Amino acid sequence: MIHAEPRRLHSPDLDEPRLPRDPGNCVVLIQAMVGPVGSEGEESFSFEVIARPGPPAQAGRGRVIVDRFEWAAVRALVTERVERASGASWTDVASQLNQDWRWEFDGYRPWGR
């Protein structure tokens, strides 16, 4: 059985540990680098963290809704989700994560097919 582990987080919008100007009303793109436990290599899964005032909104694929953007909360969310993923192959694991986030190879088709 293959299990996943989070390796690192990256945001093209915001360098950790900096916070957005308004952590309660913002959108931050996050790329979670994830790989198989005990093996080298990692792949990117991206999602937007949306912090907004008002009633809770419904999260969808590639979106996480929070009250306030905090790096520790994003890291905890990623760790919890990644550690639940397992399968017979890395593709199985990545496909599970791709249901919530956007896998860098989502929709990939080899050239010429």
JSON list of C-alpha atoms in Angstrom, two decimals:
[
{"chain": "A", "resi": 1, "resn": "MET", "atom": "CA", "xyz": [0.00, 0.00, 0.00]},
{"chain": "A", "resi": 2, "resn": "ILE", "atom": "CA", "xyz": [1.31, 3.45, -0.94]},
{"chain": "A", "resi": 3, "resn": "HIS", "atom": "CA", "xyz": [0.79, 6.37, 1.46]},
{"chain": "A", "resi": 4, "resn": "ALA", "atom": "CA", "xyz": [1.37, 10.05, 0.80]},
{"chain": "A", "resi": 5, "resn": "GLU", "atom": "CA", "xyz": [3.18, 12.68, 2.83]},
{"chain": "A", "resi": 6, "resn": "PRO", "atom": "CA", "xyz": [3.22, 16.46, 2.50]},
{"chain": "A", "resi": 7, "resn": "ARG", "atom": "CA", "xyz": [6.69, 17.76, 1.61]},
{"chain": "A", "resi": 8, "resn": "ARG", "atom": "CA", "xyz": [6.30, 21.53, 1.41]},
{"chain": "A", "resi": 9, "resn": "LEU", "atom": "CA", "xyz": [3.90, 24.36, 0.66]},
{"chain": "A", "resi": 10, "resn": "HIS", "atom": "CA", "xyz": [4.43, 27.11, -1.86]},
{"chain": "A", "resi": 11, "resn": "SER", "atom": "CA", "xyz": [2.38, 30.12, -2.84]},
{"chain": "A", "resi": 12, "resn": "PRO", "atom": "CA", "xyz": [3.16, 32.28, -5.86]},
{"chain": "A", "resi": 13, "resn": "ASP", "atom": "CA", "xyz": [0.99, 34.92, -4.15]},
{"chain": "A", "resi": 14, "resn": "LEU", "atom": "CA", "xyz": [2.56, 35.08, -0.71]},
{"chain": "A", "resi": 15, "resn": "ASP", "atom": "CA", "xyz": [5.86, 34.04, 0.88]},
{"chain": "A", "resi": 16, "resn": "GLU", "atom": "CA", "xyz": [5.50, 32.21, 4.17]},
{"chain": "A", "resi": 17, "resn": "PRO", "atom": "CA", "xyz": [5.29, 33.47, 6.94]},
{"chain": "A", "resi": 18, "resn": "ARG", "atom": "CA", "xyz": [3.85, 36.71, 5.52]},
{"chain": "A", "resi": 19, "resn": "LEU", "atom": "CA", "xyz": [0.09, 37.18, 5.72]},
{"chain": "A", "resi": 20, "resn": "PRO", "atom": "CA", "xyz": [-2.22, 38.90, 3.26]},
{"chain": "A", "resi": 21, "resn": "ARG", "atom": "CA", "xyz": [-3.06, 42.56, 3.88]},
{"chain": "A", "resi": 22, "resn": "ASP", "atom": "CA", "xyz": [-6.49, 41.43, 5.13]},
{"chain": "A", "resi": 23, "resn": "PRO", "atom": "CA", "xyz": [-6.29, 37.77, 6.32]},
{"chain": "A", "resi": 24, "resn": "GLY", "atom": "CA", "xyz": [-10.08, 37.77, 6.80]},
{"chain": "A", "resi": 25, "resn": "ASN", "atom": "CA", "xyz": [-10.88, 38.74, 3.20]},
{"chain": "A", "resi": 26, "resn": "CYS", "atom": "CA", "xyz": [-8.46, 37.31, 0.65]},
{"chain": "A", "resi": 27, "resn": "VAL", "atom": "CA", "xyz": [-7.68, 34.59, -1.86]},
{"chain": "A", "resi": 28, "resn": "VAL", "atom": "CA", "xyz": [-4.30, 32.84, -1.76]},
{"chain": "A", "resi": 29, "resn": "LEU", "atom": "CA", "xyz": [-3.18, 30.18, -4.24]},
{"chain": "A", "resi": 30, "resn": "ILE", "atom": "CA", "xyz": [-1.41, 27.29, -2.50]},
{"chain": "A", "resi": 31, "resn": "GLN", "atom": "CA", "xyz": [0.64, 24.54, -4.12]},
{"chain": "A", "resi": 32, "resn": "ALA", "atom": "CA", "xyz": [1.11, 21.52, -1.87]},
{"chain": "A", "resi": 33, "resn": "MET", "atom": "CA", "xyz": [4.08, 19.41, -2.88]},
{"chain": "A", "resi": 34, "resn": "VAL", "atom": "CA", "xyz": [3.26, 15.80, -2.00]},
{"chain": "A", "resi": 35, "resn": "GLY", "atom": "CA", "xyz": [5.15, 12.55, -2.45]},
{"chain": "A", "resi": 36, "resn": "PRO", "atom": "CA", "xyz": [5.00, 8.88, -1.52]},
{"chain": "A", "resi": 37, "resn": "VAL", "atom": "CA", "xyz": [6.22, 8.00, 1.97]},
{"chain": "A", "resi": 38, "resn": "GLY", "atom": "CA", "xyz": [9.74, 6.60, 1.84]},
{"chain": "A", "resi": 39, "resn": "SER", "atom": "CA", "xyz": [10.36, 7.52, -1.80]},
{"chain": "A", "resi": 40, "resn": "GLU", "atom": "CA", "xyz": [11.87, 10.48, -3.58]},
{"chain": "A", "resi": 41, "resn": "GLY", "atom": "CA", "xyz": [9.91, 12.71, -5.86]},
{"chain": "A", "resi": 42, "resn": "GLU", "atom": "CA", "xyz": [6.93, 14.95, -5.38]},
{"chain": "A", "resi": 43, "resn": "GLU", "atom": "CA", "xyz": [4.05, 16.34, -7.37]},
{"chain": "A", "resi": 44, "resn": "SER", "atom": "CA", "xyz": [2.06, 19.54, -7.07]},
{"chain": "A", "resi": 45, "resn": "PHE", "atom": "CA", "xyz": [-1.57, 19.79, -5.96]},
{"chain": "A", "resi": 46, "resn": "SER", "atom": "CA", "xyz": [-2.99, 23.30, -6.01]},
{"chain": "A", "resi": 47, "resn": "PHE", "atom": "CA", "xyz": [-5.98, 24.98, -4.44]},
{"chain": "A", "resi": 48, "resn": "GLU", "atom": "CA", "xyz": [-7.16, 28.44, -3.44]},
{"chain": "A", "resi": 49, "resn": "VAL", "atom": "CA", "xyz": [-7.62, 29.36, 0.19]},
{"chain": "A", "resi": 50, "resn": "ILE", "atom": "CA", "xyz": [-10.51, 31.81, 0.31]},
{"chain": "A", "resi": 51, "resn": "ALA", "atom": "CA", "xyz": [-11.05, 33.84, 3.46]},
{"chain": "A", "resi": 52, "resn": "ARG", "atom": "CA", "xyz": [-14.18, 35.92, 3.43]},
{"chain": "A", "resi": 53, "resn": "PRO", "atom": "CA", "xyz": [-16.55, 37.63, 5.83]},
{"chain": "A", "resi": 54, "resn": "GLY", "atom": "CA", "xyz": [-20.17, 36.64, 6.14]},
{"chain": "A", "resi": 55, "resn": "PRO", "atom": "CA", "xyz": [-21.95, 33.32, 6.17]},
{"chain": "A", "resi": 56, "resn": "PRO", "atom": "CA", "xyz": [-19.94, 30.22, 5.26]},
{"chain": "A", "resi": 57, "resn": "ALA", "atom": "CA", "xyz": [-19.67, 29.49, 1.57]},
{"chain": "A", "resi": 58, "resn": "GLN", "atom": "CA", "xyz": [-19.59, 26.05, 0.06]},
{"chain": "A", "resi": 59, "resn": "ALA", "atom": "CA", "xyz": [-16.12, 24.76, -0.78]},
{"chain": "A", "resi": 60, "resn": "GLY", "atom": "CA", "xyz": [-15.58, 23.11, -4.13]},
{"chain": "A", "resi": 61, "resn": "ARG", "atom": "CA", "xyz": [-12.80, 21.29, -5.93]},
{"chain": "A", "resi": 62, "resn": "GLY", "atom": "CA", "xyz": [-9.69, 23.41, -5.75]},
{"chain": "A", "resi": 63, "resn": "ARG", "atom": "CA", "xyz": [-11.14, 25.75, -3.11]},
{"chain": "A", "resi": 64, "resn": "VAL", "atom": "CA", "xyz": [-10.94, 25.82, 0.66]},
{"chain": "A", "resi": 65, "resn": "ILE", "atom": "CA", "xyz": [-13.10, 28.34, 2.53]},
{"chain": "A", "resi": 66, "resn": "VAL", "atom": "CA", "xyz": [-11.83, 29.66, 5.87]},
{"chain": "A", "resi": 67, "resn": "ASP", "atom": "CA", "xyz": [-12.70, 32.52, 8.25]},
{"chain": "A", "resi": 68, "resn": "ARG", "atom": "CA", "xyz": [-9.13, 33.81, 8.29]},
{"chain": "A", "resi": 69, "resn": "PHE", "atom": "CA", "xyz": [-5.97, 32.92, 6.37]},
{"chain": "A", "resi": 70, "resn": "GLU", "atom": "CA", "xyz": [-3.28, 31.44, 8.62]},
{"chain": "A", "resi": 71, "resn": "TRP", "atom": "CA", "xyz": [-0.28, 29.42, 7.44]},
{"chain": "A", "resi": 72, "resn": "ALA", "atom": "CA", "xyz": [-0.50, 26.99, 10.39]},
{"chain": "A", "resi": 73, "resn": "ALA", "atom": "CA", "xyz": [-4.14, 26.21, 9.57]},
{"chain": "A", "resi": 74, "resn": "VAL", "atom": "CA", "xyz": [-3.31, 25.62, 5.88]},
{"chain": "A", "resi": 75, "resn": "ARG", "atom": "CA", "xyz": [-0.43, 23.34, 6.84]},
{"chain": "A", "resi": 76, "resn": "ALA", "atom": "CA", "xyz": [-2.68, 21.36, 9.24]},
{"chain": "A", "resi": 77, "resn": "LEU", "atom": "CA", "xyz": [-5.39, 21.01, 6.59]},
{"chain": "A", "resi": 78, "resn": "VAL", "atom": "CA", "xyz": [-2.89, 19.75, 4.00]},
{"chain": "A", "resi": 79, "resn": "THR", "atom": "CA", "xyz": [-1.29, 17.31, 6.44]},
{"chain": "A", "resi": 80, "resn": "GLU", "atom": "CA", "xyz": [-4.65, 15.88, 7.53]},
{"chain": "A", "resi": 81, "resn": "ARG", "atom": "CA", "xyz": [-5.90, 15.40, 3.95]},
{"chain": "A", "resi": 82, "resn": "VAL", "atom": "CA", "xyz": [-2.65, 13.99, 2.56]},
{"chain": "A", "resi": 83, "resn": "GLU", "atom": "CA", "xyz": [-2.20, 11.50, 5.39]},
{"chain": "A", "resi": 84, "resn": "ARG", "atom": "CA", "xyz": [-5.65, 10.01, 4.63]},
{"chain": "A", "resi": 85, "resn": "ALA", "atom": "CA", "xyz": [-4.65, 9.21, 1.03]},
{"chain": "A", "resi": 86, "resn": "SER", "atom": "CA", "xyz": [-3.45, 5.70, 0.21]},
{"chain": "A", "resi": 87, "resn": "GLY", "atom": "CA", "xyz": [-3.73, 3.22, -2.61]},
{"chain": "A", "resi": 88, "resn": "ALA", "atom": "CA", "xyz": [-2.16, 0.38, -4.55]},
{"chain": "A", "resi": 89, "resn": "SER", "atom": "CA", "xyz": [-0.17, 2.83, -6.71]},
{"chain": "A", "resi": 90, "resn": "TRP", "atom": "CA", "xyz": [0.93, 6.46, -6.65]},
{"chain": "A", "resi": 91, "resn": "THR", "atom": "CA", "xyz": [-1.65, 7.16, -9.38]},
{"chain": "A", "resi": 92, "resn": "ASP", "atom": "CA", "xyz": [-4.38, 5.87, -7.04]},
{"chain": "A", "resi": 93, "resn": "VAL", "atom": "CA", "xyz": [-3.15, 8.17, -4.26]},
{"chain": "A", "resi": 94, "resn": "ALA", "atom": "CA", "xyz": [-2.81, 11.18, -6.57]},
{"chain": "A", "resi": 95, "resn": "SER", "atom": "CA", "xyz": [-6.29, 10.55, -7.99]},
{"chain": "A", "resi": 96, "resn": "GLN", "atom": "CA", "xyz": [-7.73, 10.69, -4.47]},
{"chain": "A", "resi": 97, "resn": "LEU", "atom": "CA", "xyz": [-6.06, 14.04, -3.79]},
{"chain": "A", "resi": 98, "resn": "ASN", "atom": "CA", "xyz": [-7.13, 15.27, -7.23]},
{"chain": "A", "resi": 99, "resn": "GLN", "atom": "CA", "xyz": [-10.76, 14.97, -6.11]},
{"chain": "A", "resi": 100, "resn": "ASP", "atom": "CA", "xyz": [-10.23, 17.87, -3.68]},
{"chain": "A", "resi": 101, "resn": "TRP", "atom": "CA", "xyz": [-7.33, 19.75, -5.26]},
{"chain": "A", "resi": 102, "resn": "ARG", "atom": "CA", "xyz": [-5.88, 20.19, -8.76]},
{"chain": "A", "resi": 103, "resn": "TRP", "atom": "CA", "xyz": [-3.12, 17.68, -9.52]},
{"chain": "A", "resi": 104, "resn": "GLU", "atom": "CA", "xyz": [-0.48, 18.98, -11.91]},
{"chain": "A", "resi": 105, "resn": "PHE", "atom": "CA", "xyz": [-1.16, 15.96, -14.18]},
{"chain": "A", "resi": 106, "resn": "ASP", "atom": "CA", "xyz": [-4.96, 16.25, -14.14]},
{"chain": "A", "resi": 107, "resn": "GLY", "atom": "CA", "xyz": [-6.18, 15.61, -17.68]},
{"chain": "A", "resi": 108, "resn": "TYR", "atom": "CA", "xyz": [-2.69, 14.79, -18.96]},
{"chain": "A", "resi": 109, "resn": "ARG", "atom": "CA", "xyz": [-2.56, 12.82, -22.17]},
{"chain": "A", "resi": 110, "resn": "PRO", "atom": "CA", "xyz": [0.70, 11.71, -23.75]},
{"chain": "A", "resi": 111, "resn": "TRP", "atom": "CA", "xyz": [1.59, 13.57, -26.95]},
{"chain": "A", "resi": 112, "resn": "GLY", "atom": "CA", "xyz": [0.08, 11.99, -30.04]},
{"chain": "A", "resi": 113, "resn": "ARG", "atom": "CA", "xyz": [-2.88, 10.37, -28.32]}
]
